[in-house]
Amino acid sequence: MKISHGLLFALSTMLLVSCSDGDDQPTYESCSIPDTNNKLFSLLQDKYFWNEELPAKINPEAYESIGHALYNLRNEKDRFSFTMTREEYDDYANSVFFGYGFGHQVNSAGDGLTIRYVFEDGSAAKNGLRRGDVITKVGDVLVSDFIQQNTGTSVDWTVLFGPNVEGHYVDVTFKKPTGEVSVATFTKGSIVANTVMAAETKSLTINGQDKTVAYMVFDSFKESSQTEFNTAFEQFDNVDEMILDLRYNSGGVISTANQLSTQIAGRNVDDEIFVSYKYNQKQSDNNEDILFTLGKGIKQLDLDRLVVLTTETSCSASELVINALSPFIDVTVVGDTTCGKPIGMRPEEVCEHVVFAINFQTHNAAGFGDYFDGLPADCAVAENVTGDWGDENDPLLAEGLSYLANNQCSSQSVAYSKSLTKNKKRKDVSVKEMMLRKDML
């Protein structure tokens, strides 16, 4: 099995590390837990970005799993390395998820589930559920009662929404931002996830002139996104400005980030460096500069400035777009400080696992790549779900439009920035949970 993705993915042909007796098909007879941990350590000694800071040796029996071993061997700057099963990886790579097709969070009142996003291919979207709706009842059970009964525990939503079984269905009551209440039957199944969540244009007056603003919500950098971009950009005729919404985007394929950046900046980045890869000393022959390229892109906007909407879950390739474009066009970040991942990994196969251990650091054309504490927001705004994508009451979008119109942060943003705790410690980031959509039902 060849794996050609990475998180901040580097696309290349890789040698796979697996338990094999030399035949064409890998076998796992020697893949006991200690043996797997030894193979992981050997891989890290050779390719881990901080390999020189690893211990001289390990006790492979000290770790209960390969994931446990990797977690305990990570460098202090590494909040990201993780492992997956091959099945999990294949599902992610193919953009396949299972469920009704929506992401959620408990609302502030604790009496419902606010919808953060929906996939177009899911039963929920096909039955009218949209971002900003609030689920209040599942079957005969009030969500408020279920939340109250599970206070202080890790909530198992399958108790309420049913098992992960193809064809399982349930009646769901949800309320629109308008107050309208709907009841629909949602059915579980496999979902091919769209990565462009919304693409539209907005009118805005800037310096007394009417301007057209492209607004695109982008959820994950995958190979399939490269054709989705072309569909989205077809709507962006004669646009003057752009707001790129990466608030939930945890990263993905670097070539996809390159295509998107090139389609946005166009002539401003002709023949310029998009990213420089820096590996450990053993792997320094892999160091290289990658130029901006249109890839599978068709239309480019040639924009001189860009507003990017971010949260703490804007990570990896999302940050790469911001950092790569910054030397060439005016990039303004609106929202919250990003996750802080100027590093990436080429996934490797170890027995029945896929290991995502940090292999390289990225720098932009100006040589900057030290943002382990995240890229700070120029205009700080707290995220709040107010309605569907494009709702101009959305705090991040409203601030982005305000910045474009006035070329400065709003007074509300300035006040919010002063209230933030400075130098807050960066949280451990579960890239795996973001990739596998652990908030999805």
CSV table of C-alpha atoms in Angstrom, one decimal:
chain,number,residue,atom,x,y,z
A,1,MET,CA,0.0,0.0,0.0
A,2,LYS,CA,1.5,3.3,-1.0
A,3,ILE,CA,0.6,6.4,1.1
A,4,SER,CA,1.0,9.7,-0.7
A,5,HIS,CA,-0.6,12.1,1.7
A,6,GLY,CA,0.7,13.9,4.7
A,7,LEU,CA,-0.5,16.2,7.4
A,8,LEU,CA,0.8,19.3,6.3
A,9,PHE,CA,1.1,16.7,3.6
A,10,ALA,CA,4.2,16.4,1.4
A,11,LEU,CA,3.3,14.5,-1.8
A,12,SER,CA,6.0,12.0,-2.7
A,13,THR,CA,6.8,8.4,-3.1
A,14,MET,CA,7.8,6.9,0.2
A,15,LEU,CA,9.4,3.7,1.4
A,16,LEU,CA,6.9,2.0,3.7
A,17,VAL,CA,8.0,0.7,7.0
A,18,SER,CA,6.1,-2.5,7.7
A,19,CYS,CA,6.5,-5.9,9.3
A,20,SER,CA,7.4,-8.2,6.4
A,21,ASP,CA,9.1,-11.5,5.7
A,22,GLY,CA,10.3,-10.3,2.3
A,23,ASP,CA,7.3,-11.4,0.3
A,24,ASP,CA,5.3,-8.9,-1.7
A,25,GLN,CA,2.5,-8.9,0.9
A,26,PRO,CA,3.3,-7.7,4.4
A,27,THR,CA,2.8,-10.1,7.3
A,28,TYR,CA,2.4,-9.2,10.9
A,29,GLU,CA,3.7,-12.2,12.7
A,30,SER,CA,6.6,-10.2,14.2
A,31,CYS,CA,4.3,-7.2,14.9
A,32,SER,CA,3.9,-7.7,18.6
A,33,ILE,CA,3.5,-4.5,20.6
A,34,PRO,CA,7.2,-4.4,21.7
A,35,ASP,CA,8.3,-5.2,18.1
A,36,THR,CA,6.1,-2.5,16.7
A,37,ASN,CA,7.4,0.0,19.2
A,38,ASN,CA,11.0,-0.9,18.2
A,39,LYS,CA,10.2,-0.3,14.6
A,40,LEU,CA,8.7,3.0,15.5
A,41,PHE,CA,11.8,4.1,17.4
A,42,SER,CA,14.0,3.1,14.5
A,43,LEU,CA,11.9,5.2,12.2
A,44,LEU,CA,12.1,8.2,14.5
A,45,GLN,CA,15.9,7.9,14.8
A,46,ASP,CA,16.1,8.2,11.1
A,47,LYS,CA,13.4,10.6,10.1
A,48,TYR,CA,11.9,12.5,13.1
A,49,PHE,CA,12.6,16.2,12.9
A,50,TRP,CA,14.0,16.3,16.4
A,51,ASN,CA,15.8,12.9,16.1
A,52,GLU,CA,18.9,14.2,17.8
A,53,GLU,CA,17.0,14.8,21.0
A,54,LEU,CA,15.5,11.3,21.3
A,55,PRO,CA,16.8,9.0,24.0
A,56,ALA,CA,19.7,6.7,23.1
A,57,LYS,CA,17.4,3.7,23.5
A,58,ILE,CA,14.0,2.7,24.7
A,59,ASN,CA,12.3,-0.2,26.6
A,60,PRO,CA,9.8,-1.3,24.0
A,61,GLU,CA,7.8,-3.1,26.6
A,62,ALA,CA,7.2,0.1,28.5
A,63,TYR,CA,4.5,1.3,26.1
A,64,GLU,CA,1.1,-0.3,25.8
A,65,SER,CA,0.7,0.7,22.1
A,66,ILE,CA,2.5,2.4,19.2
A,67,GLY,CA,0.4,5.5,19.9
A,68,HIS,CA,1.4,5.6,23.5
A,69,ALA,CA,5.1,5.2,22.5
A,70,LEU,CA,4.9,8.0,20.0
A,71,TYR,CA,3.2,10.3,22.5
A,72,ASN,CA,5.8,9.8,25.1
A,73,LEU,CA,8.7,10.2,22.7
A,74,ARG,CA,7.5,13.4,21.2
A,75,ASN,CA,9.7,16.6,21.5
A,76,GLU,CA,8.3,19.3,23.7
A,77,LYS,CA,7.5,21.4,20.6
A,78,ASP,CA,5.6,18.5,19.1
A,79,ARG,CA,1.9,18.7,20.0
A,80,PHE,CA,0.9,16.9,16.8
A,81,SER,CA,2.5,13.6,16.0
A,82,PHE,CA,0.1,10.7,16.1
A,83,THR,CA,-0.8,7.3,14.6
A,84,MET,CA,-3.9,5.9,12.8
A,85,THR,CA,-5.0,2.5,11.7
A,86,ARG,CA,-4.8,1.8,8.0
A,87,GLU,CA,-8.6,1.7,7.8
A,88,GLU,CA,-8.9,5.2,9.4
A,89,TYR,CA,-6.3,6.5,7.0
A,90,ASP,CA,-8.0,5.1,4.0
A,91,ASP,CA,-11.3,6.6,5.0
A,92,TYR,CA,-9.7,10.0,5.5
A,93,ALA,CA,-7.8,9.9,2.3
A,94,ASN,CA,-10.9,9.0,0.4
A,95,SER,CA,-12.9,11.8,2.2
A,96,VAL,CA,-15.3,9.1,3.5
A,97,PHE,CA,-17.1,9.6,6.8
A,98,PHE,CA,-20.0,7.7,8.4
A,99,GLY,CA,-23.0,9.2,10.0
A,100,TYR,CA,-25.7,11.7,9.4
A,101,GLY,CA,-23.2,14.3,8.2
A,102,PHE,CA,-23.1,17.2,10.6
A,103,GLY,CA,-20.7,18.7,13.2
A,104,HIS,CA,-22.0,20.1,16.4
A,105,GLN,CA,-21.4,21.7,19.7
A,106,VAL,CA,-23.5,22.0,22.9
A,107,ASN,CA,-25.0,25.5,22.8
A,108,SER,CA,-24.4,28.1,25.5
A,109,ALA,CA,-27.7,27.5,27.2
A,110,GLY,CA,-27.0,23.8,27.4
A,111,ASP,CA,-30.4,22.9,25.9
A,112,GLY,CA,-29.5,22.0,22.4
A,113,LEU,CA,-26.8,21.2,19.8
A,114,THR,CA,-25.7,24.0,17.6
A,115,ILE,CA,-24.7,22.9,14.1
A,116,ARG,CA,-21.3,24.0,13.1
A,117,TYR,CA,-21.2,22.5,9.6
A,118,VAL,CA,-23.0,20.0,7.4
A,119,PHE,CA,-21.7,17.9,4.5
A,120,GLU,CA,-23.8,18.2,1.3
A,121,ASP,CA,-23.8,14.4,0.8
A,122,GLY,CA,-25.2,13.6,4.2
A,123,SER,CA,-28.8,12.8,5.2
A,124,ALA,CA,-28.9,15.8,7.5
A,125,ALA,CA,-28.2,18.3,4.8
A,126,LYS,CA,-30.6,16.6,2.4
A,127,ASN,CA,-33.3,17.0,5.0
A,128,GLY,CA,-32.7,20.7,5.6
A,129,LEU,CA,-30.2,20.9,8.4
A,130,ARG,CA,-27.9,23.9,8.1
A,131,ARG,CA,-25.1,25.6,10.1
A,132,GLY,CA,-26.6,27.7,12.8
A,133,ASP,CA,-29.6,25.4,13.4
A,134,VAL,CA,-30.1,24.0,16.9
A,135,ILE,CA,-31.2,20.4,17.5
A,136,THR,CA,-33.5,20.3,20.4
A,137,LYS,CA,-35.0,16.8,20.3
A,138,VAL,CA,-34.0,13.4,19.0
A,139,GLY,CA,-36.8,10.9,18.8
A,140,ASP,CA,-38.8,11.4,22.0
A,141,VAL,CA,-35.8,12.7,24.1
A,142,LEU,CA,-35.1,16.4,24.7
A,143,VAL,CA,-31.5,17.2,24.1
A,144,SER,CA,-31.6,19.4,27.3
A,145,ASP,CA,-32.5,16.4,29.4
A,146,PHE,CA,-29.8,14.2,27.8
A,147,ILE,CA,-27.2,16.9,28.4
A,148,GLN,CA,-28.2,17.4,32.0
A,149,GLN,CA,-28.1,13.6,32.6
A,150,ASN,CA,-24.6,13.4,31.3
A,151,THR,CA,-23.1,16.5,33.0
A,152,GLY,CA,-19.5,15.9,34.0
A,153,THR,CA,-19.1,12.8,31.9
A,154,SER,CA,-17.8,12.1,28.4
A,155,VAL,CA,-21.0,12.2,26.4
A,156,ASP,CA,-21.7,9.1,24.2
A,157,TRP,CA,-23.9,10.7,21.5
A,158,THR,CA,-24.6,7.3,20.0
A,159,VAL,CA,-26.9,6.7,23.0
A,160,LEU,CA,-29.1,9.5,21.7
A,161,PHE,CA,-28.5,9.3,17.9
A,162,GLY,CA,-28.1,5.6,17.5
A,163,PRO,CA,-25.4,3.1,16.7
A,164,ASN,CA,-23.0,3.5,13.7
A,165,VAL,CA,-25.0,1.1,11.5
A,166,GLU,CA,-25.8,1.7,7.9
A,167,GLY,CA,-29.4,2.7,7.5
A,168,HIS,CA,-30.1,3.5,11.1
A,169,TYR,CA,-32.6,6.4,11.2
A,170,VAL,CA,-34.0,8.7,13.8
A,171,ASP,CA,-36.4,11.6,13.9
A,172,VAL,CA,-34.7,14.9,14.7
A,173,THR,CA,-36.3,18.2,15.8
A,174,PHE,CA,-34.3,21.3,15.0
A,175,LYS,CA,-34.9,25.0,15.2
A,176,LYS,CA,-33.8,27.6,12.6
A,177,PRO,CA,-32.2,30.9,13.6
A,178,THR,CA,-35.6,32.4,12.5
A,179,GLY,CA,-37.3,30.4,15.1
A,180,GLU,CA,-38.9,28.0,12.6
A,181,VAL,CA,-39.0,24.4,13.9
A,182,SER,CA,-38.6,21.4,11.6
A,183,VAL,CA,-38.8,17.7,12.2
A,184,ALA,CA,-37.0,15.4,9.8
A,185,THR,CA,-35.8,11.8,9.6
A,186,PHE,CA,-32.0,11.4,9.4
A,187,THR,CA,-30.4,8.2,8.1
A,188,LYS,CA,-26.9,7.1,8.8
A,189,GLY,CA,-24.6,6.1,6.0
A,190,SER,CA,-21.2,6.7,4.3
A,191,ILE,CA,-20.6,10.3,3.2
A,192,VAL,CA,-18.2,11.7,0.7
A,193,ALA,CA,-17.3,15.0,2.3
A,194,ASN,CA,-17.2,18.3,0.3
A,195,THR,CA,-14.3,20.5,1.5
A,196,VAL,CA,-15.6,23.8,0.1
A,197,MET,CA,-18.5,24.5,2.4
A,198,ALA,CA,-19.6,27.8,0.8
A,199,ALA,CA,-18.6,30.1,-2.1
A,200,GLU,CA,-20.4,33.3,-2.9
A,201,THR,CA,-19.8,37.0,-3.6
A,202,LYS,CA,-20.8,40.0,-1.5
A,203,SER,CA,-21.1,43.7,-2.3
A,204,LEU,CA,-19.2,46.2,-0.3
A,205,THR,CA,-18.6,49.9,-0.4
A,206,ILE,CA,-14.9,50.7,-0.1
A,207,ASN,CA,-13.7,54.3,-0.3
A,208,GLY,CA,-17.0,55.3,-1.8
A,209,GLN,CA,-16.8,52.7,-4.6
A,210,ASP,CA,-18.9,49.5,-4.9
A,211,LYS,CA,-16.7,46.5,-4.7
A,212,THR,CA,-17.2,42.7,-5.1
A,213,VAL,CA,-15.9,40.5,-2.4
A,214,ALA,CA,-15.4,36.7,-2.9
A,215,TYR,CA,-16.2,34.7,0.2
A,216,MET,CA,-15.1,31.0,0.4
A,217,VAL,CA,-15.4,28.7,3.4
A,218,PHE,CA,-12.8,25.9,3.0
A,219,ASP,CA,-12.7,23.0,5.4
A,220,SER,CA,-9.8,20.6,4.6
A,221,PHE,CA,-6.9,20.5,2.1
A,222,LYS,CA,-7.4,17.3,0.2
A,223,GLU,CA,-6.7,16.3,-3.3
A,224,SER,CA,-10.4,16.3,-4.1
A,225,SER,CA,-10.4,20.0,-3.2
A,226,GLN,CA,-8.3,20.9,-6.2
A,227,THR,CA,-11.3,20.4,-8.5
A,228,GLU,CA,-13.7,21.9,-6.0
A,229,PHE,CA,-11.7,25.1,-6.1
A,230,ASN,CA,-12.4,25.5,-9.8
A,231,THR,CA,-16.2,25.1,-9.3
A,232,ALA,CA,-16.0,27.8,-6.5
A,233,PHE,CA,-13.8,30.2,-8.4
A,234,GLU,CA,-16.2,30.1,-11.4
A,235,GLN,CA,-18.5,32.3,-9.2
A,236,PHE,CA,-15.8,34.8,-8.6
A,237,ASP,CA,-16.1,37.0,-11.7
A,238,ASN,CA,-14.5,40.5,-11.5
A,239,VAL,CA,-13.9,40.3,-7.7
A,240,ASP,CA,-11.9,43.0,-6.0
A,241,GLU,CA,-11.3,41.4,-2.6
A,242,MET,CA,-11.5,38.0,-0.9
A,243,ILE,CA,-12.3,36.6,2.5
A,244,LEU,CA,-11.0,33.1,2.9
A,245,ASP,CA,-12.7,31.3,5.9
A,246,LEU,CA,-10.4,28.7,7.4
A,247,ARG,CA,-11.8,28.7,10.9
A,248,TYR,CA,-12.2,24.9,11.1
A,249,ASN,CA,-9.5,23.9,8.7
A,250,SER,CA,-6.9,21.6,10.3
A,251,GLY,CA,-4.7,21.3,7.2
A,252,GLY,CA,-3.9,18.6,4.7
A,253,VAL,CA,-2.2,18.3,1.3
A,254,ILE,CA,0.5,20.9,0.6
A,255,SER,CA,0.0,20.9,-3.2
A,256,THR,CA,-3.6,21.8,-2.5
A,257,ALA,CA,-2.5,24.7,-0.3
A,258,ASN,CA,-0.2,25.8,-3.1
A,259,GLN,CA,-2.9,25.7,-5.8
A,260,LEU,CA,-5.3,27.7,-3.6
A,261,SER,CA,-2.7,30.3,-2.8
A,262,THR,CA,-1.7,30.7,-6.4
A,263,GLN,CA,-5.3,31.0,-7.6
A,264,ILE,CA,-5.8,33.8,-5.1
A,265,ALA,CA,-2.5,35.8,-5.7
A,266,GLY,CA,-1.9,34.9,-9.3
A,267,ARG,CA,0.6,37.2,-11.0
A,268,ASN,CA,1.8,38.5,-7.6
A,269,VAL,CA,3.6,35.2,-7.0
A,270,ASP,CA,4.8,34.2,-10.4
A,271,ASP,CA,8.1,32.3,-10.1
A,272,GLU,CA,8.3,32.9,-6.3
A,273,ILE,CA,8.9,30.5,-3.5
A,274,PHE,CA,5.8,29.0,-2.0
A,275,VAL,CA,7.5,26.9,0.7
A,276,SER,CA,11.0,25.7,1.7
A,277,TYR,CA,11.2,22.3,3.4
A,278,LYS,CA,13.8,21.9,6.1
A,279,TYR,CA,14.6,18.3,7.4
A,280,ASN,CA,16.8,16.9,10.1
A,281,GLN,CA,20.5,16.4,9.3
A,282,LYS,CA,20.2,12.8,8.2
A,283,GLN,CA,17.5,13.8,5.7
A,284,SER,CA,18.9,17.1,4.6
A,285,ASP,CA,19.2,16.0,1.0
A,286,ASN,CA,15.4,16.4,1.0
A,287,ASN,CA,15.6,20.1,1.7
A,288,GLU,CA,14.1,22.0,-1.2
A,289,ASP,CA,12.2,25.1,-2.3
A,290,ILE,CA,8.8,24.7,-4.0
A,291,LEU,CA,7.5,27.5,-6.2
A,292,PHE,CA,3.9,28.7,-6.4
A,293,THR,CA,2.1,26.7,-9.0
A,294,LEU,CA,-1.5,26.7,-10.3
A,295,GLY,CA,-1.6,22.9,-10.4
A,296,LYS,CA,-5.1,21.8,-11.4
A,297,GLY,CA,-6.3,25.4,-11.0
A,298,ILE,CA,-8.0,27.2,-13.9
A,299,LYS,CA,-8.9,30.7,-12.7
A,300,GLN,CA,-6.7,33.1,-10.8
A,301,LEU,CA,-7.8,36.3,-9.1
A,302,ASP,CA,-4.5,38.3,-9.0
A,303,LEU,CA,-5.5,39.8,-5.6
A,304,ASP,CA,-3.2,42.2,-3.8
A,305,ARG,CA,-4.7,41.5,-0.4
A,306,LEU,CA,-6.5,38.8,1.4
A,307,VAL,CA,-8.5,38.5,4.7
A,308,VAL,CA,-8.3,35.1,6.4
A,309,LEU,CA,-10.7,34.0,9.1
A,310,THR,CA,-9.2,31.8,11.7
A,311,THR,CA,-9.6,30.1,15.1
A,312,GLU,CA,-7.3,27.9,17.2
A,313,THR,CA,-8.3,25.0,15.0
A,314,SER,CA,-6.9,26.7,11.9
A,315,CYS,CA,-3.8,24.6,11.5
A,316,SER,CA,-1.0,23.3,9.4
A,317,ALA,CA,-1.7,23.9,5.7
A,318,SER,CA,-4.1,26.7,6.7
A,319,GLU,CA,-1.2,28.5,8.4
A,320,LEU,CA,1.0,27.7,5.4
A,321,VAL,CA,-1.3,29.6,3.1
A,322,ILE,CA,-1.1,32.7,5.4
A,323,ASN,CA,2.7,32.4,5.8
A,324,ALA,CA,3.4,31.7,2.2
A,325,LEU,CA,1.4,34.6,0.8
A,326,SER,CA,2.5,37.2,3.4
A,327,PRO,CA,5.8,38.2,1.7
A,328,PHE,CA,3.9,39.0,-1.5
A,329,ILE,CA,0.4,40.3,-0.7
A,330,ASP,CA,-1.3,42.0,2.2
A,331,VAL,CA,-2.7,39.2,4.4
A,332,THR,CA,-4.9,40.1,7.4
A,333,VAL,CA,-5.9,37.5,9.9
A,334,VAL,CA,-9.2,37.9,11.6
A,335,GLY,CA,-10.4,35.8,14.5
A,336,ASP,CA,-8.1,34.0,16.9
A,337,THR,CA,-4.4,32.9,17.0
A,338,THR,CA,-3.9,29.8,14.8
A,339,CYS,CA,-2.8,26.4,16.2
A,340,GLY,CA,0.9,26.9,15.7
A,341,LYS,CA,2.1,24.1,13.3
A,342,PRO,CA,4.9,25.2,11.0
A,343,ILE,CA,5.9,21.6,10.7
A,344,GLY,CA,4.7,18.6,8.8
A,345,MET,CA,5.0,14.9,8.3
A,346,ARG,CA,5.4,12.3,5.6
A,347,PRO,CA,3.2,9.4,6.9
A,348,GLU,CA,4.9,6.0,7.2
A,349,GLU,CA,3.4,2.6,7.6
A,350,VAL,CA,4.5,0.6,10.6
A,351,CYS,CA,2.8,-2.8,10.8
A,352,GLU,CA,-1.0,-2.2,10.7
A,353,HIS,CA,-0.6,1.5,11.7
A,354,VAL,CA,0.1,4.7,9.8
A,355,VAL,CA,2.6,6.9,11.7
A,356,PHE,CA,2.4,10.7,11.4
A,357,ALA,CA,5.6,11.8,13.0
A,358,ILE,CA,7.0,15.3,12.3
A,359,ASN,CA,9.6,15.2,9.6
A,360,PHE,CA,10.2,18.7,8.4
A,361,GLN,CA,9.7,22.4,9.1
A,362,THR,CA,8.3,24.9,6.6
A,363,HIS,CA,9.6,28.4,5.9
A,364,ASN,CA,8.2,31.1,3.5
A,365,ALA,CA,10.2,33.0,0.9
A,366,ALA,CA,11.3,35.4,3.5
A,367,GLY,CA,12.8,32.6,5.6
A,368,PHE,CA,10.1,32.8,8.3
A,369,GLY,CA,8.7,29.6,9.8
A,370,ASP,CA,8.9,30.0,13.6
A,371,TYR,CA,5.3,30.2,14.6
A,372,PHE,CA,5.0,27.4,17.1
A,373,ASP,CA,2.8,29.7,19.2
A,374,GLY,CA,0.5,30.3,16.3
A,375,LEU,CA,0.0,33.1,13.8
A,376,PRO,CA,-1.7,35.9,15.8
A,377,ALA,CA,-4.9,37.6,14.7
A,378,ASP,CA,-4.5,41.1,13.4
A,379,CYS,CA,-8.1,41.7,14.3
A,380,ALA,CA,-9.1,39.5,17.3
A,381,VAL,CA,-12.7,38.3,17.4
A,382,ALA,CA,-14.4,35.5,19.3
A,383,GLU,CA,-16.2,32.9,17.1
A,384,ASN,CA,-19.9,32.5,17.5
A,385,VAL,CA,-22.3,30.5,15.3
A,386,THR,CA,-25.1,32.9,14.3
A,387,GLY,CA,-26.5,31.3,11.2
A,388,ASP,CA,-25.5,29.6,8.0
A,389,TRP,CA,-22.3,30.4,6.1
A,390,GLY,CA,-22.3,33.9,4.8
A,391,ASP,CA,-24.5,35.3,7.6
A,392,GLU,CA,-23.2,38.8,8.0
A,393,ASN,CA,-24.0,38.8,11.7
A,394,ASP,CA,-21.3,36.2,12.1
A,395,PRO,CA,-18.6,38.0,14.2
A,396,LEU,CA,-15.6,36.8,12.1
A,397,LEU,CA,-17.2,37.5,8.7
A,398,ALA,CA,-18.6,40.9,10.0
A,399,GLU,CA,-15.1,41.9,11.2
A,400,GLY,CA,-13.5,40.8,7.9
A,401,LEU,CA,-16.0,42.9,5.9
A,402,SER,CA,-15.4,45.8,8.2
A,403,TYR,CA,-11.7,45.6,7.8
A,404,LEU,CA,-11.9,45.6,4.0
A,405,ALA,CA,-14.2,48.6,4.1
A,406,ASN,CA,-12.2,50.6,6.6
A,407,ASN,CA,-8.7,49.2,6.4
A,408,GLN,CA,-8.5,48.9,10.1
A,409,CYS,CA,-9.9,46.7,12.9
A,410,SER,CA,-13.2,47.7,14.4
A,411,SER,CA,-13.5,49.2,17.9
A,412,GLN,CA,-15.1,45.9,19.1
A,413,SER,CA,-12.0,44.0,17.9
A,414,VAL,CA,-9.6,46.4,19.6
A,415,ALA,CA,-11.6,46.1,22.9
A,416,TYR,CA,-11.6,42.3,22.6
A,417,SER,CA,-7.9,42.2,22.0
A,418,LYS,CA,-7.2,44.1,25.2
A,419,SER,CA,-9.3,41.6,27.2
A,420,LEU,CA,-7.4,38.5,26.0
A,421,THR,CA,-4.9,36.8,28.2
A,422,LYS,CA,-1.5,37.4,26.9
A,423,ASN,CA,1.1,34.6,26.3
A,424,LYS,CA,-1.5,31.9,26.9
A,425,LYS,CA,0.0,28.4,26.7
A,426,ARG,CA,-0.7,26.6,23.5
A,427,LYS,CA,-3.0,23.5,23.9
A,428,ASP,CA,-2.1,20.0,22.9
A,429,VAL,CA,-3.7,19.7,19.4
A,430,SER,CA,-5.4,16.5,18.4
A,431,VAL,CA,-4.9,16.7,14.7
A,432,LYS,CA,-6.2,13.1,14.4
A,433,GLU,CA,-9.5,14.1,16.0
A,434,MET,CA,-9.9,17.0,13.7
A,435,MET,CA,-9.0,14.9,10.7
A,436,LEU,CA,-11.5,12.1,11.6
A,437,ARG,CA,-14.2,14.5,12.6
A,438,LYS,CA,-14.7,13.4,16.2
A,439,ASP,CA,-17.3,16.1,16.5
A,440,MET,CA,-19.4,14.7,13.6
A,441,LEU,CA,-22.6,12.7,13.9
